[in-house]
Coordinates of C-alpha atoms in Angstrom, one line a residue:
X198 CA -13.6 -10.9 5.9
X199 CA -12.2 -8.5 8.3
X200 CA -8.6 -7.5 8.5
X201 CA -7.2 -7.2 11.7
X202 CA -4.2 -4.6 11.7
X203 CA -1.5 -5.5 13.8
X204 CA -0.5 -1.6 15.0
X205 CA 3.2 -3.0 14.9
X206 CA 4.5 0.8 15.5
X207 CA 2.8 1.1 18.8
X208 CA 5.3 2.2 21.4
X209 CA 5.7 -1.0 24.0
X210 CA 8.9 0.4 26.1
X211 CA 11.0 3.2 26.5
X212 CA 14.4 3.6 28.4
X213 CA 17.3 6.2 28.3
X214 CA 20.8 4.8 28.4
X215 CA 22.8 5.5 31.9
X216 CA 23.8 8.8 30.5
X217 CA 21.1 9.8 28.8
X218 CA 22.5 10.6 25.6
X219 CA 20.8 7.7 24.3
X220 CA 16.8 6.4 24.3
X221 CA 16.1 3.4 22.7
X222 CA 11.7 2.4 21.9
X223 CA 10.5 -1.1 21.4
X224 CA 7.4 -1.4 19.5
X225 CA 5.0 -4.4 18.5
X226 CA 6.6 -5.3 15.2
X227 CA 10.0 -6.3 17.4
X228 CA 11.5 -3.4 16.0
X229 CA 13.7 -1.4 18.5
X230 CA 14.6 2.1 17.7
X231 CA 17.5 4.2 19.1
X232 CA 17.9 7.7 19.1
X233 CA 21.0 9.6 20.2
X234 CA 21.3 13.1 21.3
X235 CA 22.7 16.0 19.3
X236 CA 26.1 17.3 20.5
X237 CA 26.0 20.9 21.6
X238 CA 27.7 23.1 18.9
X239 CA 29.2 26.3 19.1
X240 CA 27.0 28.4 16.5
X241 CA 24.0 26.5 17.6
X242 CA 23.9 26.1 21.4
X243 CA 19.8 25.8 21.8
X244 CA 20.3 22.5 19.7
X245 CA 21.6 21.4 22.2
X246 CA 18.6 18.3 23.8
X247 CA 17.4 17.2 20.3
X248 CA 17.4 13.4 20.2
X249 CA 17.8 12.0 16.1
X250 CA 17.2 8.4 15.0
X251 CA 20.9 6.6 15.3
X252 CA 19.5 3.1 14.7
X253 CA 16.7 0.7 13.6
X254 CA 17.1 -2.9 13.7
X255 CA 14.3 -5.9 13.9
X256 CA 14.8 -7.7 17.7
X257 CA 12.3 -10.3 17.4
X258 CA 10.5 -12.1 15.0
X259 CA 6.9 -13.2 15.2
X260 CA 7.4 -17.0 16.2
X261 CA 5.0 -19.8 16.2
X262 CA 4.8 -22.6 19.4
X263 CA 3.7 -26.0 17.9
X264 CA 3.6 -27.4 20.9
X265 CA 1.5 -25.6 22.3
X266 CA -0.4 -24.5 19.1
X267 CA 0.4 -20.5 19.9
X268 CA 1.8 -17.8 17.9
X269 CA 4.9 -15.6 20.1
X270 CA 4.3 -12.4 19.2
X271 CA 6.9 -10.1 18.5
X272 CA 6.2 -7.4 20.2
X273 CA 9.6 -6.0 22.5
X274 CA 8.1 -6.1 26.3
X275 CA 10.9 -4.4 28.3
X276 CA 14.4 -2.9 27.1
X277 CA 17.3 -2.5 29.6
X278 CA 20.4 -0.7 29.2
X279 CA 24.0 -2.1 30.1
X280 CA 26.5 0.9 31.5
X281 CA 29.0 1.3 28.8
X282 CA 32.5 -0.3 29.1
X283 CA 33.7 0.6 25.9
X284 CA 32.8 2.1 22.6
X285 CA 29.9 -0.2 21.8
X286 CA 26.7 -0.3 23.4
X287 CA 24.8 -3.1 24.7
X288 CA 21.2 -3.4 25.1
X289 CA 18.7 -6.7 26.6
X290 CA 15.5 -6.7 24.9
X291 CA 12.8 -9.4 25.2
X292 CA 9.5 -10.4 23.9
X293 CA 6.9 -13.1 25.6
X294 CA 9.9 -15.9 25.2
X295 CA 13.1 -14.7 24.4
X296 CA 15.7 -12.4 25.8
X297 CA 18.6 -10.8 23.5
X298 CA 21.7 -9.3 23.8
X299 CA 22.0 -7.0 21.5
X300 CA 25.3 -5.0 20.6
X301 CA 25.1 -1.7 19.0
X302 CA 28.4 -0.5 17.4
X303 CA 30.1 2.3 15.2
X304 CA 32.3 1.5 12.0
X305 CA 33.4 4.3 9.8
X306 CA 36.4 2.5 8.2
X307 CA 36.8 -0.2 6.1
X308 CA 39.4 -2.7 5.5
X309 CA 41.4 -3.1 1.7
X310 CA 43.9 -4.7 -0.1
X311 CA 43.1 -8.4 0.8
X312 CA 45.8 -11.0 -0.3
X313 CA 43.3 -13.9 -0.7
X314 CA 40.2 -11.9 -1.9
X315 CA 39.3 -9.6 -4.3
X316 CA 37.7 -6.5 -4.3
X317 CA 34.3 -8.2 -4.4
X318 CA 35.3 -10.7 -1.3
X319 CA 35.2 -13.6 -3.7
X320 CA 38.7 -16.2 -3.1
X321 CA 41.3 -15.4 -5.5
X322 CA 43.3 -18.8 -6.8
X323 CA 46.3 -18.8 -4.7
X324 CA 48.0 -19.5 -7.8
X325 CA 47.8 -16.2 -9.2
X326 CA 48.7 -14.4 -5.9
X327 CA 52.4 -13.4 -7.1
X328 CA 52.7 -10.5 -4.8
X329 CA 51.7 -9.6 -0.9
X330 CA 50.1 -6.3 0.3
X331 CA 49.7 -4.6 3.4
X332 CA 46.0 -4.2 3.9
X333 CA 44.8 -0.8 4.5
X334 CA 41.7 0.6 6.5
X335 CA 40.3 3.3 4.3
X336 CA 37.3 5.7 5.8
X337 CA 33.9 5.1 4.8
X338 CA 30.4 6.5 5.5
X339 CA 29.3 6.0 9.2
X340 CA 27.6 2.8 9.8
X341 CA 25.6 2.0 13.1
X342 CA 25.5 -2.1 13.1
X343 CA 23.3 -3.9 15.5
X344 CA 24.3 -7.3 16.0
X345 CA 22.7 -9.9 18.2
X346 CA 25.7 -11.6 20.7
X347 CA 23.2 -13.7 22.8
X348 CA 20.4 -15.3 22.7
X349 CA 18.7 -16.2 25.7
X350 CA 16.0 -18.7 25.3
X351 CA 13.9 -21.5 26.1
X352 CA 13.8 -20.8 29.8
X353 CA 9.8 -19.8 30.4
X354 CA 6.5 -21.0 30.2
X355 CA 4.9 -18.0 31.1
X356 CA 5.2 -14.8 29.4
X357 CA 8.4 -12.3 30.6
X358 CA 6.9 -9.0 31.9
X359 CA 10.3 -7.7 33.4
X360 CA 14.2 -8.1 32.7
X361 CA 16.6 -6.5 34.9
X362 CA 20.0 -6.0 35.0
X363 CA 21.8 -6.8 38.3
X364 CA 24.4 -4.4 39.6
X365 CA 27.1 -6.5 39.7
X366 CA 26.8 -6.5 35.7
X367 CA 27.4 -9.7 35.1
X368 CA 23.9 -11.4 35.8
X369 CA 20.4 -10.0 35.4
X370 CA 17.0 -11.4 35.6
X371 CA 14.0 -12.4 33.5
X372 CA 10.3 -12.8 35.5
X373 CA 7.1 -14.2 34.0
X374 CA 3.8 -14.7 35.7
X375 CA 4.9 -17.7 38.1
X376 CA 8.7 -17.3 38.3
X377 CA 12.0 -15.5 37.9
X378 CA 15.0 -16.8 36.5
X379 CA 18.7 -15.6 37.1
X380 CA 21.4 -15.7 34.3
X381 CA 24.7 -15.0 33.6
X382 CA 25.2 -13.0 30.6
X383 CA 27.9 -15.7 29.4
X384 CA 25.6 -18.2 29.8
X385 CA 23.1 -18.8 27.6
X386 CA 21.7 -22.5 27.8
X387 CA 20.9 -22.1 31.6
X388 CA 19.4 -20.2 33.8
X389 CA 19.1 -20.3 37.7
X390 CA 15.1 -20.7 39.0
X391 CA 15.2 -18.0 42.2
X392 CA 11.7 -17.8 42.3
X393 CA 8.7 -20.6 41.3
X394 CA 5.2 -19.4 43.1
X395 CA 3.4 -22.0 40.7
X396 CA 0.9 -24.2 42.7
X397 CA 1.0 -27.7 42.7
X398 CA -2.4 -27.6 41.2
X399 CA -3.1 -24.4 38.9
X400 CA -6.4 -23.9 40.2
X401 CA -5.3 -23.6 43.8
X402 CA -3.2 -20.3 41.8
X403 CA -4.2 -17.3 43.7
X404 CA -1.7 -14.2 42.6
X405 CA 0.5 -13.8 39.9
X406 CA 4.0 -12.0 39.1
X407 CA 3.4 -9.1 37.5
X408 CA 7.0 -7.2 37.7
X409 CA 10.5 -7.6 39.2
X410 CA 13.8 -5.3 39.4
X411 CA 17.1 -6.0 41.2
X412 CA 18.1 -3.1 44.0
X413 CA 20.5 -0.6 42.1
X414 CA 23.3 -1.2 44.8
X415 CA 22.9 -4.7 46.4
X416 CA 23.4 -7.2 44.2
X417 CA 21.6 -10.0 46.1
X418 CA 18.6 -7.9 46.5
X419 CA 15.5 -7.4 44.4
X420 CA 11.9 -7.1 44.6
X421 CA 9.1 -8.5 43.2
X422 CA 5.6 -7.0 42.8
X423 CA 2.3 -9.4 42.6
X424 CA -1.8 -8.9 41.1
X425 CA -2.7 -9.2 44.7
X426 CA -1.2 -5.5 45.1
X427 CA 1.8 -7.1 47.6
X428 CA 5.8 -6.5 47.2
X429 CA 8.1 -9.0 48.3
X430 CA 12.0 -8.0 49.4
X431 CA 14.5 -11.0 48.6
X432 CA 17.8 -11.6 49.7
X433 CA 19.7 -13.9 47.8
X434 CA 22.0 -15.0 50.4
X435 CA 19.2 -16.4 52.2
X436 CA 18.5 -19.4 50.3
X437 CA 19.1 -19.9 46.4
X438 CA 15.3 -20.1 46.0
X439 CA 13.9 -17.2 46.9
X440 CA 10.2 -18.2 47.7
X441 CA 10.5 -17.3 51.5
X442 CA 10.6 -13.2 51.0
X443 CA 12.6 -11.0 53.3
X444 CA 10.2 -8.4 53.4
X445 CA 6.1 -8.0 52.8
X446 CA 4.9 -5.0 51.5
X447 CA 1.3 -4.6 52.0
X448 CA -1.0 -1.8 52.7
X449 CA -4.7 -3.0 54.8
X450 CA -7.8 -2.5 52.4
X451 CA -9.7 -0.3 53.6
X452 CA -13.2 -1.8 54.0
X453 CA -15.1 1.6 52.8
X454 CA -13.3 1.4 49.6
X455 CA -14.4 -2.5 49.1
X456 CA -16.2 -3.1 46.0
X457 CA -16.3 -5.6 43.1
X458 CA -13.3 -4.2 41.8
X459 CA -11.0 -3.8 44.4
X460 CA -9.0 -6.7 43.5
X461 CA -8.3 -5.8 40.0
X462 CA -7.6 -2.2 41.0
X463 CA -5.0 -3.2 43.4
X464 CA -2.7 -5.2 40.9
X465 CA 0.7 -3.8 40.7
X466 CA 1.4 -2.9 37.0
X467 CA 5.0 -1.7 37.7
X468 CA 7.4 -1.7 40.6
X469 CA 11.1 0.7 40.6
X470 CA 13.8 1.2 43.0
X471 CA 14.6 5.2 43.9
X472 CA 18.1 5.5 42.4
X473 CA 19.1 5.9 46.4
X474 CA 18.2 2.1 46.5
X475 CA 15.8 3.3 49.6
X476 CA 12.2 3.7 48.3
X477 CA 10.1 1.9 46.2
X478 CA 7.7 3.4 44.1
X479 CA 4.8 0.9 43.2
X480 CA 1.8 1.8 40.6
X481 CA -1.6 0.2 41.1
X482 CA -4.4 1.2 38.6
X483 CA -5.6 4.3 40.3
X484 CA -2.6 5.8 42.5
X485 CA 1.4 5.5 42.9
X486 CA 2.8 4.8 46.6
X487 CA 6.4 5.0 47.6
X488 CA 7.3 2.8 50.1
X489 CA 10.0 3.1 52.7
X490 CA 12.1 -0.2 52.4
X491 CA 12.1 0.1 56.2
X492 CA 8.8 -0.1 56.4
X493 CA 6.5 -2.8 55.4
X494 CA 2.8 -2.2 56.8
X495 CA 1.9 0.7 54.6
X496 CA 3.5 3.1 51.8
X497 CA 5.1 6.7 52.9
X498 CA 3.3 8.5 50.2
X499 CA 0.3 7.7 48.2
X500 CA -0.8 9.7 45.2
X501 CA -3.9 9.4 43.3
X502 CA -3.3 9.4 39.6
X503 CA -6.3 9.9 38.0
X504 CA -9.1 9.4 41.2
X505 CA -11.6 10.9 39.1
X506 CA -12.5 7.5 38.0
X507 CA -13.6 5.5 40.5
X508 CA -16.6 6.1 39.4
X509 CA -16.3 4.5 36.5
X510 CA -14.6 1.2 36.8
X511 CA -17.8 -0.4 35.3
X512 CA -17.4 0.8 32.1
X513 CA -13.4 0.5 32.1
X514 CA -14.3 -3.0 33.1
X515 CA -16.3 -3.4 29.9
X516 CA -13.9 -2.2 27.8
X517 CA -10.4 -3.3 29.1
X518 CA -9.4 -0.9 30.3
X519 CA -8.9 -1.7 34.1
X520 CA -6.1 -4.2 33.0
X521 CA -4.2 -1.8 31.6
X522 CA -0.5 -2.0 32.8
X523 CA 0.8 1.3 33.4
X524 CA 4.4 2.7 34.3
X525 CA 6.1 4.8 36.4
X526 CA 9.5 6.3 36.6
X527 CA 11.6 8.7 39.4
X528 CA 13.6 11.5 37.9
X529 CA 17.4 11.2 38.3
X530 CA 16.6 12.8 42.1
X531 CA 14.2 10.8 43.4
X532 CA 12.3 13.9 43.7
X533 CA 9.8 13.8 41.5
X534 CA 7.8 10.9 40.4
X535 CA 6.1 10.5 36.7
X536 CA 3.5 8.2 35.3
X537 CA 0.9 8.1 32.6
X538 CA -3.1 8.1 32.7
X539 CA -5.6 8.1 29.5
X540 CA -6.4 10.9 27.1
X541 CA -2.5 11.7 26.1
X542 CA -2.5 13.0 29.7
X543 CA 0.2 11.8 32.2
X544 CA 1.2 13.2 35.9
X545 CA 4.1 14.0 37.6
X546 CA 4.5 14.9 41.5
X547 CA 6.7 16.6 43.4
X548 CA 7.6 14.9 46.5
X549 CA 8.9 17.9 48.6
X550 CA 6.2 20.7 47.4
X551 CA 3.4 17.7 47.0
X552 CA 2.7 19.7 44.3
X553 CA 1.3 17.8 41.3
X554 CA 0.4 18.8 37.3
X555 CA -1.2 16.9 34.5
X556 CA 0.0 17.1 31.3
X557 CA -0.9 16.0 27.5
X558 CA 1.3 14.5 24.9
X559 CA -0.4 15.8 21.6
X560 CA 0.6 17.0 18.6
X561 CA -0.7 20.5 19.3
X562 CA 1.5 20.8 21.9
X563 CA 4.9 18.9 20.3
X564 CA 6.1 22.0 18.8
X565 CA 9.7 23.0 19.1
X566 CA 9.8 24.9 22.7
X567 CA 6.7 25.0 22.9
X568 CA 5.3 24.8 26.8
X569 CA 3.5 22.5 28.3
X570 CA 0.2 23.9 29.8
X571 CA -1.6 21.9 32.6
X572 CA -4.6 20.4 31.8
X573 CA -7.7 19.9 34.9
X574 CA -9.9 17.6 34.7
X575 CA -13.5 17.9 36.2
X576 CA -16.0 15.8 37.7
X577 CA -19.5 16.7 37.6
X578 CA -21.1 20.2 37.5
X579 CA -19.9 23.2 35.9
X580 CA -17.0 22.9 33.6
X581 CA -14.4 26.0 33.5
X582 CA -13.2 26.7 30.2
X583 CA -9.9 25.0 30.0
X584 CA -10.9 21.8 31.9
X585 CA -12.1 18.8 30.1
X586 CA -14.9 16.9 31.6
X587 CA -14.4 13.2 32.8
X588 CA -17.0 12.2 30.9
X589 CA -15.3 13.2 27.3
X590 CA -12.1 11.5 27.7
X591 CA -10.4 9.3 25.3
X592 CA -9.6 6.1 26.9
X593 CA -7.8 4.5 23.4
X594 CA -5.5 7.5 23.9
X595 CA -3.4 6.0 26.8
X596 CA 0.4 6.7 28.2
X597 CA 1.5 3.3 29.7
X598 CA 5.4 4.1 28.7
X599 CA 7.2 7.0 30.0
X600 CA 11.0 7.6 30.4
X601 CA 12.8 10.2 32.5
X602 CA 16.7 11.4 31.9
X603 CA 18.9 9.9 34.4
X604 CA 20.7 13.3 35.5
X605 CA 18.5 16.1 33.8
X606 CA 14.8 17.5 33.2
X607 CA 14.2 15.6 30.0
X608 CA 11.4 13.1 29.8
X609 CA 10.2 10.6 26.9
X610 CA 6.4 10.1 26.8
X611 CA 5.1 7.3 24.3
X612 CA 1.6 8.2 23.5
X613 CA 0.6 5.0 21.1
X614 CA 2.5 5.3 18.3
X615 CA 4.5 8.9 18.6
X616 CA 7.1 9.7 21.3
X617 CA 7.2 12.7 22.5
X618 CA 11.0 14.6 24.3
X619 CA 10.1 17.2 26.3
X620 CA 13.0 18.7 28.1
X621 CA 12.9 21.8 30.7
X622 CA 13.3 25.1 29.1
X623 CA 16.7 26.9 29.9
X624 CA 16.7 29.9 31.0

């Protein structure tokens, strides 16, 4: 009899707030986790940066399918922020089935001196109410409440990969494997079908959807990335169903490269908009391109992530590994680009130098201020001191989930079940 653990605090999303001062994790057990940054105070100023736990609360539930005879898990897919309007916050989360609106408030007083009730809240007999009182709001012990206002459900077959929230703020999107639904967030018993690729007959299916994200300015823009390693630009003023794309990003295979794996390797795992709304920055399994949107026959830029191993996509066939979805994210600049690789070790590059640096999450290195030393990796031959050989790395220790502060140098890096904040050091 073996028990199978469930790892319900592994890390499954990450996503600062549009100001940054908040980051909020999803994790396996549907449990999302927000933490808020420290104001800067006057006898501390270095505190300044340090993000603290400001709420917990359970999103989803595991759920069962009798239909179909399937469990749902839990687990929180993708988190996305809505810009504030007022004091609360508000937060989409989703698992395989289910998108929630989720609204995250402050109370620090409390209402007393009901007529009707007493102290407890039970009804008092209105018999023995012989005088009236002005209720009072007395201050209590801050209280972060999470409450869910929506409930989107019930709308795919597939499971959701992406959510995104439209510009215009009042609509966003869900996509699964084979489609993408539109929604208003008043609307919960309907959505709008904008894109259905699902053959006629399923074994005719050739590509799937593997993520999606509305244009940060244009609200009748978004793309949609596919396994086939292709991006499709859609307009939806064109048509209302979106099947016939706009645009067809595609970059030629280059016949030297062509092996067995080729096709697996060229599956998009993540697809972002620059915060400029004019590149997008696709991640494959082995390299990161940035596309001009003006430009559909090949990327700008192309950066190898982790090229080191090509030569062993047998073995991370074998294991799983190849299918691994990773992220990636642009810093609030465009400038630099981030994503994660295996070992604890993720890469960032620098557009303008074309500079780039690894880096590990670990515990060694999580220490208050401490700094970040680059780590090498080698292939073959001799090994220098500090490099680690390609043949000793830890593929169960991955970064698939990274975050990058909207305006300033501070990054979030979920390595399994820690998260690591590293900021820029000040000088």
């Amino acid at each position: 009899f073996s028990y199978l653990e469930k790892n319900t605090d592994i890390i499954s999303t990450v996503e600062f707030n549009h100001t940054g001062e908040l980051l909020a994790t999803g994790d396996k057990g549907g449990r999302v986790v927000i933490f808020q940054r420290e104001q800067e105070s006057k006898n501390q100023v270095h505190r300044r940066g340090e993000y603290n736990v400001y709420s917990t609360f359970q999103s989803h539930e595991p759920e069962f399918d009798y239909l179909k005879s399937l469990e749902i898990e839990e687990k929180i897919n993708k988190i996305r922020w809505l810009p504030q309007q007022n004091a609360a916050y508000f937060l989409l989360s989703t698992n395989d089935k289910t998108v929630k609106l989720w609204k995250v408030s402050e109370r620090d007083k409390r209402p007393e001196g009901y007529n009707l009730k007493d102290e407890e809240g039970r009804l008092r007999d209105p018999a023995t109410i012989t005088t009236l009182r002005v209720p009072v709001l007395r201050p209590m012990d801050l209280m972060v409440e999470a409450t869910p206002r929506r409930v989107f459900a019930n709308a795919h077959t597939y499971h959701i990969n992406s959510i995104s929230v439209n510009s215009d703020y009042e609509t966003y999107m869900s996509a699964d494997d084979l489609r993408i639904n539109l929604w208003n967030f008043e609307i919960t018993n309907q959505s709008f079908n904008i894109v259905d690729i699902k053959p006629a007959n399923m074994e005719e299916l050739t590509e799937v959807i593997t993520a999606a994200e509305f244009h940060p300015h244009h609200c009748n823009t978004f793309v949609y990335s596919s396994s086939k390693g292709t991006i499709r630009l859609c307009d939806m003023r064109a048509s209302a169903l979106c099947d016939r794309h706009t645009k067809f990003f595609e970059e030629p295979e280059d016949p030297s490269n062509r092996s067995f794996f080729s096709e697996i390797i060229s599956s998009i795992s993540d697809v972002k908009f620059s915060h400029s709304g004019r590149y997008i920055m696709t991640r494959d399994y082995l390299t990161v391109k940035v596309w001009d949107l003006n430009m559909e026959n090949r990327p700008i830029e192309t950066y190898q992530v982790h090229d080191y191993l090509r030569s062993k996509l047998c073995s991370l066939y074998e294991n799983d590994c190849i299918f691994d979805k990773f992220e990636c994210v642009w810093n609030g600049s465009d400038s630099v680009i981030m994503t994660g690789s295996y070992n604890n070790f993720f890469r960032m590059f620098d557009r303008n130098t074309k500079r780039d640096v690894t880096l590990e999450a670990s515990r060694e290195n999580s220490k208050p201020r401490a700094i970040l030393k680059p780590r090498k990796v080698c292939v073959g031959g001799k090994r220098r001191k500090d490099e680690i050989s390609v043949d000793s790395l830890d593929f169960s220790k991955k970064i698939l989930h990274t975050a990058w502060h909207p305006s300033e140098n501070i990054i979030a890096v979920a390595a399994t079940n820690n998260l690591y904040i590293f900021q820029d050091k000040v000088n």
